[in-house]
Short mmCIF file of C-alpha atoms in Angstrom, two decimals:
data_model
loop_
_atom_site.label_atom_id
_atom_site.label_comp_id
_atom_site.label_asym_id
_atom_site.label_seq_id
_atom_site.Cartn_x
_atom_site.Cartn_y
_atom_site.Cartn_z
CA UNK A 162 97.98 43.78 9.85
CA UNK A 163 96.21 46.19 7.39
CA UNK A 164 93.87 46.63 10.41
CA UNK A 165 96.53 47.91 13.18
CA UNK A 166 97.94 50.08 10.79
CA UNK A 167 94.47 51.66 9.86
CA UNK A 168 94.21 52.01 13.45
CA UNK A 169 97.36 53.28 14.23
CA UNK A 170 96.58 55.86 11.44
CA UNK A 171 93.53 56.81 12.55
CA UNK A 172 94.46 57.65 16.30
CA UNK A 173 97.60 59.28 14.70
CA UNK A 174 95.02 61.41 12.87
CA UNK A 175 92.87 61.91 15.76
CA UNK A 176 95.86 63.34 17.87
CA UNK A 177 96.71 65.59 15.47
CA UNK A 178 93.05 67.06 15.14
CA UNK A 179 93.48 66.80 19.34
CA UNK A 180 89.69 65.51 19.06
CA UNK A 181 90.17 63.47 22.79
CA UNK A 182 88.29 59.69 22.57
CA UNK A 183 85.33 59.30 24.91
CA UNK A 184 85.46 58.22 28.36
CA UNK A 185 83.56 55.29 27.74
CA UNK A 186 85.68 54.11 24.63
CA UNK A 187 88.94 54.52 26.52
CA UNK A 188 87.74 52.72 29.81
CA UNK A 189 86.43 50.14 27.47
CA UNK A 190 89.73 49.82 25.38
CA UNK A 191 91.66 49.49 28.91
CA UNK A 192 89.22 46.77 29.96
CA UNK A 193 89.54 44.58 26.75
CA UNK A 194 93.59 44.68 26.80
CA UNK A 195 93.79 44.23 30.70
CA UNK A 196 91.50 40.70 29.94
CA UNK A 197 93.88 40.00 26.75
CA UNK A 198 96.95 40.63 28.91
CA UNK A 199 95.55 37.51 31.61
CA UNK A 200 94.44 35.47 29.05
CA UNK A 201 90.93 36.86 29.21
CA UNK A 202 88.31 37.64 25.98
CA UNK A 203 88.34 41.22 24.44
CA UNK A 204 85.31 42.11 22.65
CA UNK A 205 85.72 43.72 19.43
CA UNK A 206 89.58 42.02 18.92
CA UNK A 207 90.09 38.97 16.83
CA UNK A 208 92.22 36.28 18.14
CA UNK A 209 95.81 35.14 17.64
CA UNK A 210 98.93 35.31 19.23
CA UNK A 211 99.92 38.85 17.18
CA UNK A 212 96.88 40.63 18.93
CA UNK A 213 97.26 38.98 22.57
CA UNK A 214 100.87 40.39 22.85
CA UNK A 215 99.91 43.63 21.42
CA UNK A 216 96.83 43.89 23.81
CA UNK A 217 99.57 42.94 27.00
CA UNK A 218 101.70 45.94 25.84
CA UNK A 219 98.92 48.19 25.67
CA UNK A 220 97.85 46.89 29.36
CA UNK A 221 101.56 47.36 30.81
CA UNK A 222 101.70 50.74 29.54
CA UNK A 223 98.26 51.91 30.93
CA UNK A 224 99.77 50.27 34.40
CA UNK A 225 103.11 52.08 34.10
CA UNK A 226 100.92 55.41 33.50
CA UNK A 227 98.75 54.49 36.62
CA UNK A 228 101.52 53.74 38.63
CA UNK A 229 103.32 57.46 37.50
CA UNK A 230 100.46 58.62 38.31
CA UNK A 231 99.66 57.15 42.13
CA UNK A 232 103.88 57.68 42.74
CA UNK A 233 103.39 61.54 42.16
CA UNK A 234 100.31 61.63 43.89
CA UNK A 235 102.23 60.87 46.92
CA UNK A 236 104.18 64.24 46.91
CA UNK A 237 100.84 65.85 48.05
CA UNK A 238 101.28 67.24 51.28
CA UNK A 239 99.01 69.79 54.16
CA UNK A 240 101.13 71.44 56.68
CA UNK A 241 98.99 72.83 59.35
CA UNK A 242 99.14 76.25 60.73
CA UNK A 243 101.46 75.58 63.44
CA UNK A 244 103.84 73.83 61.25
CA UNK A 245 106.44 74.88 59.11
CA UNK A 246 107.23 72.18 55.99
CA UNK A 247 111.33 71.84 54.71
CA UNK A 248 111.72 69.96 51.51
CA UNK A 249 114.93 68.32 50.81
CA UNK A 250 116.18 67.49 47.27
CA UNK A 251 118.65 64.44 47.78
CA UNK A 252 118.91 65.45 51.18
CA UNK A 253 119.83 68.72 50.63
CA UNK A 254 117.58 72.15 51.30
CA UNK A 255 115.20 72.79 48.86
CA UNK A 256 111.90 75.48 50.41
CA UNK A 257 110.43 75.94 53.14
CA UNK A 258 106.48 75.89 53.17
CA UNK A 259 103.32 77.78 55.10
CA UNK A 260 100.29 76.27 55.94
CA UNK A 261 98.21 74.44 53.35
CA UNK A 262 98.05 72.14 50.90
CA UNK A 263 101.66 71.65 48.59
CA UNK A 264 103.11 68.94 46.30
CA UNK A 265 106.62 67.94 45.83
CA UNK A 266 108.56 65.65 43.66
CA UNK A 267 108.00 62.07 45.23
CA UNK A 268 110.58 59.81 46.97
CA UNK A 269 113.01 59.33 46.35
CA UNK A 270 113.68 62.60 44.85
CA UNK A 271 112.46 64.95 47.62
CA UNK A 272 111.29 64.87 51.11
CA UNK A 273 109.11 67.02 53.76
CA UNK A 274 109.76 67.37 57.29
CA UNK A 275 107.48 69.29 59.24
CA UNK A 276 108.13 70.99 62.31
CA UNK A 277 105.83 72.51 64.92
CA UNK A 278 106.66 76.15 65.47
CA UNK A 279 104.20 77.06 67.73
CA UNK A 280 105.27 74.23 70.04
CA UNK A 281 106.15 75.13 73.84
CA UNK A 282 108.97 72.83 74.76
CA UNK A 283 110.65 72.22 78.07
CA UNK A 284 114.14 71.28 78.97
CA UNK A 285 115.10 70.52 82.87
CA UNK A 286 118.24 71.58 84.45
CA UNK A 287 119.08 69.57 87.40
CA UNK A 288 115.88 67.97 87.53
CA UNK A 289 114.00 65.37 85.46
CA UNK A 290 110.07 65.22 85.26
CA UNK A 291 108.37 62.11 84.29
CA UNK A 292 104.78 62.12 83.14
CA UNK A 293 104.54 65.50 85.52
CA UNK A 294 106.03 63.74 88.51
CA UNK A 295 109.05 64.85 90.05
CA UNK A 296 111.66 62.20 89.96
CA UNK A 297 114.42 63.72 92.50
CA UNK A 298 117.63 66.02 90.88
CA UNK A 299 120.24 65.43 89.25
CA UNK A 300 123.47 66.71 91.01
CA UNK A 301 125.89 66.76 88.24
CA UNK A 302 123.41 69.77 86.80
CA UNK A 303 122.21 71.38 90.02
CA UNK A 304 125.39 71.94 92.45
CA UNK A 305 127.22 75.10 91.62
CA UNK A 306 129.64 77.49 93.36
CA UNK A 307 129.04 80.78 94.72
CA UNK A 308 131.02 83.96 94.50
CA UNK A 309 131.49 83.52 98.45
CA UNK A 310 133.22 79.95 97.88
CA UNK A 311 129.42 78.57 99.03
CA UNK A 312 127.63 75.87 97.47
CA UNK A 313 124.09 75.74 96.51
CA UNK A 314 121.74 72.90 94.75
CA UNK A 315 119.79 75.35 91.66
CA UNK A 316 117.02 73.52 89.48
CA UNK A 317 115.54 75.30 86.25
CA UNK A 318 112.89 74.58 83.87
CA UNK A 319 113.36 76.11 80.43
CA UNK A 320 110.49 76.50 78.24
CA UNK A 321 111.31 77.20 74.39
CA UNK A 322 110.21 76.94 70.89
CA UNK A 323 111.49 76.24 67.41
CA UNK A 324 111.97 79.94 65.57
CA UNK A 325 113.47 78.45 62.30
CA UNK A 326 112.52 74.94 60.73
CA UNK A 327 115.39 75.47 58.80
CA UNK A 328 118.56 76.32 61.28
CA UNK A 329 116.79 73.62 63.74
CA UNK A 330 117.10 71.26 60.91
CA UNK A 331 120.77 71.44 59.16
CA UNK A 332 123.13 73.68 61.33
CA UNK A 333 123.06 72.14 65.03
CA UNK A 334 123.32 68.39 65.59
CA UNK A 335 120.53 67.65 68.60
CA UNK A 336 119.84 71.46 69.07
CA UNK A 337 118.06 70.63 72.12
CA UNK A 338 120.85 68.93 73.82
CA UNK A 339 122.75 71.69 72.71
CA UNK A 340 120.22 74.24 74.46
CA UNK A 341 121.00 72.58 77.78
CA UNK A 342 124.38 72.67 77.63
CA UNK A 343 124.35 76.42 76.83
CA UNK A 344 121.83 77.04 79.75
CA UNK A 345 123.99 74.82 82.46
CA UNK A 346 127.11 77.03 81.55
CA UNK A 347 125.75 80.35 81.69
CA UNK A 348 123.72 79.43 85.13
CA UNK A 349 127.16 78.40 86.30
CA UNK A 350 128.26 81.82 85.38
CA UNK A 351 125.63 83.29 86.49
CA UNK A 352 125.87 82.08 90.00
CA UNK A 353 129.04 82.39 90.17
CA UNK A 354 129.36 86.06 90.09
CA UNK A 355 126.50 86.43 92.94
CA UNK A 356 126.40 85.67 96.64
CA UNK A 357 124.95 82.51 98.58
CA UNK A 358 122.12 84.94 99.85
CA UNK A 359 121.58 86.68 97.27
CA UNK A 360 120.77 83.40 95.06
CA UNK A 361 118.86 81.82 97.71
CA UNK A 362 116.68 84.84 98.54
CA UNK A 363 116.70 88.55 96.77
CA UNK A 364 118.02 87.66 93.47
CA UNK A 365 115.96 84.50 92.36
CA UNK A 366 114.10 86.29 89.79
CA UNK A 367 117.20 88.12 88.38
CA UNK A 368 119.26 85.61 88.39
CA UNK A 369 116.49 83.68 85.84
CA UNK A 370 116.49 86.68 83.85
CA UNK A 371 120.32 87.12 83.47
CA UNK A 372 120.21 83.07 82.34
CA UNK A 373 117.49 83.45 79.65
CA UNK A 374 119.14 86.61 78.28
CA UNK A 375 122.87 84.99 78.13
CA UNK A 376 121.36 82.00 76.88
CA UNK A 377 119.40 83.01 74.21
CA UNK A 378 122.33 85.46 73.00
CA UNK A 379 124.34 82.05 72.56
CA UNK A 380 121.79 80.21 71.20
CA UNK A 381 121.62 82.86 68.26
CA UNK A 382 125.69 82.91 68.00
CA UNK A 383 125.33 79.09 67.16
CA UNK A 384 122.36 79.46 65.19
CA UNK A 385 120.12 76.65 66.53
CA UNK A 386 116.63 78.13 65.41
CA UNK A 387 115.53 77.82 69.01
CA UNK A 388 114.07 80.31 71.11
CA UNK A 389 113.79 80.56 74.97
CA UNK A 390 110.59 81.96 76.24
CA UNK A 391 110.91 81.50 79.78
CA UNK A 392 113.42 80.60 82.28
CA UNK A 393 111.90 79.80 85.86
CA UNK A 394 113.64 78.70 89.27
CA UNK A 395 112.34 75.51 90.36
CA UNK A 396 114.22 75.79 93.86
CA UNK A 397 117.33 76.65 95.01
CA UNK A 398 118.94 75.63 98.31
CA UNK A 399 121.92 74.48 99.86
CA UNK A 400 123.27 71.09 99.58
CA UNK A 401 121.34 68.58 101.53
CA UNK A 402 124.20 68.28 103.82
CA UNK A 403 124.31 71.52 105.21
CA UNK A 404 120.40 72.38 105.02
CA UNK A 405 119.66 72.17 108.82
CA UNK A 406 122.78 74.68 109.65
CA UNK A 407 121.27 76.52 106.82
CA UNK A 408 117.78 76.45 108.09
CA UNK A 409 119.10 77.89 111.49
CA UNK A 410 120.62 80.89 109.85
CA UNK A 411 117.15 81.18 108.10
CA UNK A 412 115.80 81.44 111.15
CA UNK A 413 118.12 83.68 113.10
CA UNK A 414 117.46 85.88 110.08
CA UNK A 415 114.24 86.04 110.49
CA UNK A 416 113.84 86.59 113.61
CA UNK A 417 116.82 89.67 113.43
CA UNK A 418 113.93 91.05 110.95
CA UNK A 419 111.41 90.60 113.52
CA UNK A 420 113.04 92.51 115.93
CA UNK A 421 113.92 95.08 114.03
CA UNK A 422 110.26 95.89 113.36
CA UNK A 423 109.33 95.58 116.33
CA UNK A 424 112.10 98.12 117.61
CA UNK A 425 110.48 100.53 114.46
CA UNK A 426 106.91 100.25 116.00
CA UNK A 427 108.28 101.29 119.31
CA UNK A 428 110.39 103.94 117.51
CA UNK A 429 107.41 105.02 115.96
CA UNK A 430 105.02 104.95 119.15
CA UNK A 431 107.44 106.49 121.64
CA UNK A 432 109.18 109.17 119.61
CA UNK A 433 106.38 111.59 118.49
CA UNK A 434 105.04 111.02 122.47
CA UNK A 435 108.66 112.16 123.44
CA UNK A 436 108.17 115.08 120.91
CA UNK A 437 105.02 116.19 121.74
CA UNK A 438 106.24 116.02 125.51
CA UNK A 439 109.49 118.09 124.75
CA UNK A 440 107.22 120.54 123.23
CA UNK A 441 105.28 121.19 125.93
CA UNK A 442 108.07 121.41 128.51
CA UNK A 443 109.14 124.17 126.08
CA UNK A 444 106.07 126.24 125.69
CA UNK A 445 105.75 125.91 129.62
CA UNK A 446 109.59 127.62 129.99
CA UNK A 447 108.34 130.04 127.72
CA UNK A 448 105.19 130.50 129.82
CA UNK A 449 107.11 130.53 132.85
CA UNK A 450 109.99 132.94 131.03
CA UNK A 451 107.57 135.53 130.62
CA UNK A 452 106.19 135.13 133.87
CA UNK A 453 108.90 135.66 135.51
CA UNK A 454 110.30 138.42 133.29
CA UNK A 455 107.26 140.17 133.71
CA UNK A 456 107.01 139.88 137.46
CA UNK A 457 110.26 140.88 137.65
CA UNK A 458 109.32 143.66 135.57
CA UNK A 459 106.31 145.10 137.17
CA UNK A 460 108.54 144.66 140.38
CA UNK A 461 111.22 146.95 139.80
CA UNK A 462 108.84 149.21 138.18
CA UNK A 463 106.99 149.68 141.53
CA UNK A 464 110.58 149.67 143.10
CA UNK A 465 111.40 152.70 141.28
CA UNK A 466 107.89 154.13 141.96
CA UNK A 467 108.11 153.90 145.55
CA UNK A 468 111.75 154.92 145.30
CA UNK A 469 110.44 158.26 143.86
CA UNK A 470 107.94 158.18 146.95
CA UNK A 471 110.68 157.93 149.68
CA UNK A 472 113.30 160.61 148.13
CA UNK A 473 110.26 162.76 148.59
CA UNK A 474 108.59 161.89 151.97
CA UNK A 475 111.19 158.69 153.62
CA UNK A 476 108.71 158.51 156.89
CA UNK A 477 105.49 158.29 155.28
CA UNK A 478 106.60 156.01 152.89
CA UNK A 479 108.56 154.34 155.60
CA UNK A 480 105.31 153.88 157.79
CA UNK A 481 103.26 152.58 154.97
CA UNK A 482 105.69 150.39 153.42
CA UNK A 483 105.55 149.30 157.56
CA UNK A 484 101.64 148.86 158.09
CA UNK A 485 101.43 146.84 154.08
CA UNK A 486 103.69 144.22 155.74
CA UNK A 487 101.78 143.73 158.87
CA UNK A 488 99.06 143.41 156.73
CA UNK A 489 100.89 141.29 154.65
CA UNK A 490 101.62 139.38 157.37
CA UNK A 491 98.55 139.22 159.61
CA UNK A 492 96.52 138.24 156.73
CA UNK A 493 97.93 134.71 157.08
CA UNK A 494 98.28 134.39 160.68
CA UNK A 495 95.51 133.31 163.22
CA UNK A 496 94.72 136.41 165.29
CA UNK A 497 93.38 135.83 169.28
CA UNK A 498 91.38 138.96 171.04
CA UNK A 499 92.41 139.01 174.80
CA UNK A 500 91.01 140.36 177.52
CA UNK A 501 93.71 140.84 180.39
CA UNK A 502 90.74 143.39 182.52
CA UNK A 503 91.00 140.24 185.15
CA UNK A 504 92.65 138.03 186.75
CA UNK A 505 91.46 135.03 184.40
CA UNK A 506 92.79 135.49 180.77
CA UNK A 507 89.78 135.26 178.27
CA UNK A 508 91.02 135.33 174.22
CA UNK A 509 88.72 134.84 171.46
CA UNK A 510 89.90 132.60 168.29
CA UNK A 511 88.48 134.17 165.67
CA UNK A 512 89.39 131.68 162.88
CA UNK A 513 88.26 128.78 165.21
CA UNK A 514 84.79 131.00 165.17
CA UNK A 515 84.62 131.61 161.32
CA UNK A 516 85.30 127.72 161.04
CA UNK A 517 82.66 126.85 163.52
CA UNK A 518 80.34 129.19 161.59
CA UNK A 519 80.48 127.05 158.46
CA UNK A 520 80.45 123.95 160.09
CA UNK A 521 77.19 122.82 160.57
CA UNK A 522 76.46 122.74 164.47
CA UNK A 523 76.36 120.06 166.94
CA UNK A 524 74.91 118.48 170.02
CA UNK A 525 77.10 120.61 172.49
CA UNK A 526 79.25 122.28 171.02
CA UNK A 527 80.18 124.47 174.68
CA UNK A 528 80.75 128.26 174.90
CA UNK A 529 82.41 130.05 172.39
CA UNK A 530 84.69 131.36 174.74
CA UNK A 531 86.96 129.34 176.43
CA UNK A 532 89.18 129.54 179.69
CA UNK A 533 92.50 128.63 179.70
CA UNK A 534 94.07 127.09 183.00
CA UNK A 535 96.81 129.46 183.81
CA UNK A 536 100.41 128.88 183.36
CA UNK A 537 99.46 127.29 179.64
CA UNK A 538 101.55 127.64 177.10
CA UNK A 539 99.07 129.94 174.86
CA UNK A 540 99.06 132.67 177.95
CA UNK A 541 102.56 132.43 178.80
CA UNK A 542 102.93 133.46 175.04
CA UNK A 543 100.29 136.72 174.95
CA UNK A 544 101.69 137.39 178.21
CA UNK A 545 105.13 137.64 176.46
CA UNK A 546 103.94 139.56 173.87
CA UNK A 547 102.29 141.97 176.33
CA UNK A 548 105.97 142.40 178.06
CA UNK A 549 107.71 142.82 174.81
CA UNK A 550 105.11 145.83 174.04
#
């Protein structure tokens, strides 16, 4: 008894200098009352019943401090870079943590969830994908109504991500149910203040656009911590029951498109030919314009000259304004030399001899003059002539 309490005093004593024992003493102190405490031998203890139960509630308190120990090394925690950690305190918010290593007060006291920010989710709308297979749609979600009282079969896929651990956790129960209920209504919307055609064909992209923008503005109104990143139209067609009627409208579309550039390639081949042609139909007018003008011109300049002329001499200028039209005329008449000295007529063709001239010659070609029976037609003509005279 004097023994413990010389002990006692002496670690009291020892505490109060805070002079810490030596590992080896204290691991062999913890030894020698964890064998006492099973009924083992300690070495340096004498034996009786007062020391054993001593040495067992030295043991259970070493336990007690090992187990305190090994309970609050449990609230170590690592939250990787793409995570964000959320301690609760009783269930209740506590912090938030970044990346690395933390510690927290154990279970039952606190607790970590941590959430992958970084995370690309997906959510379909009128569709369902399994394992990257499409399984068919989902017609409930898909079929819609049309500004022009149409209907048409519209699939999505919405890709989002968590923007705040903390709203994603505590203000929205199943925020990602919630997120496709918000994206079905405002597609509804959507496509109900647009056209069949315009849906189906021009306004696929906008009509995406329009849904992620509407969405996401409700998403932060209910503050779900979630944030859309992309919005993309799967397909979008009318119901299966009217497809092939559909199809043929396609079609006739198409095919009105066609035509119409084809009409604009003949448009554009025929119409600067047509312009280039109406352009030179009007520089010839103008060619022929002045042409005229001036012939017309230089005539009734000459008219007056000769006018002049004849109010000064009328029979000279009547006899050579006489012998310029024989000219005139002779110069594109055949002219015939006839000698009527006897009784047979002889002419001479004098264009039939310039022609013969620059022909070459051949075999018999007979006299240059020829006789005409009498009574023809060609002497009963100069013989006319000769009367008239």
């Amino acid at each position: 008894m004097n023994n413990n309490k010389k002990g006692a005093s002496m670690a009291w004593n020892d505490n109060n200098n805070q002079t810490p024992p030596e590992l080896d003493e204290v691991i062999k102190d913890f030894k020698n009352k964890f064998n006492s405490a099973f009924g083992g031998k300690s070495s340096g203890s004498s034996s009786g019943n007062s020391g054993a139960s001593k040495a067992a509630k030295g043991s259970f308190k070493y336990i007690i401090i090992l187990a305190f120990i090994l309970w609050m090394a449990t609230g170590i925690y690592i939250v990787d870079p793409a995570e964000r950690g959320v301690v609760l305190r009783f269930g209740a918010f506590q912090t938030s943590a970044t990346q690395g290593p933390h510690w927290h007060i154990p279970y039952p006291v606190e607790s970590v969830y941590k959430i992958n920010v970084e995370q690309i989710r997906s959510a379909e709308i009128g569709f369902r994908n399994v394992q990257n297979s499409y399984s068919g749609g989902v017609s409930s979600e898909s079929l819609m109504l049309t500004k022009d009282e149409n209907m048409v079969d519209v699939k999505l896929a919405v890709q989002y991500k968590v923007a705040d651990a903390q709203a994603f956790l505590f203000n929205v129960f199943q925020p990602e149910l919630t997120l496709s209920h918000v994206v079905q209504s405002v597609i509804r919307q959507v496509v109900g203040d647009n056209t069949m055609d315009y849906v189906l064909t021009t306004g696929r992209e906008q009509v995406a656009q329009e849904v992620k923008v509407a969405s996401q503005a409700l998403l932060n109104e209910y503050n779900t911590g979630l944030m859309i990143t992309a919005v993309t139209m799967q397909d979008a067609q009318p119901p299966i029951q009217l497809k092939a009627a559909f199809d043929d409208v396609v079609k006739a579309r198409e095919d009105e498109q066609r035509y119409i550039n084809e009409a604009r390639a003949y448009a554009n081949d025929i119409v600067p030919k047509a312009r280039g042609a109406s352009q030179r139909l009007l520089a010839e007018a103008e060619a022929y314009k002045s042409e005229v003008v001036s012939k017309s011109e230089g005539e009734a300049y000459r008219f007056n000259q000769i006018l002049t002329e004849y109010t000064k001499a009328p029979d000279v200028t009547r006899e050579r304004l006489y012998r310029e039209t024989l000219e005139d005329v002779f110069s594109s008449t055949n002219k015939v030399i006839v000698d009527s000295s006897s009784n047979s007529m002889m002419y001479l063709p004098i264009d039939k001899l310039i022609n013969s001239s620059r022909t070459p010659k051949s075999s018999s070609t007979g006299n240059s003059f020829q006789q005409t029976p009498s009574g023809s037609s060609n002497d009963q003509g100069v013989l006319r002539s000769r009367e008239n005279r």
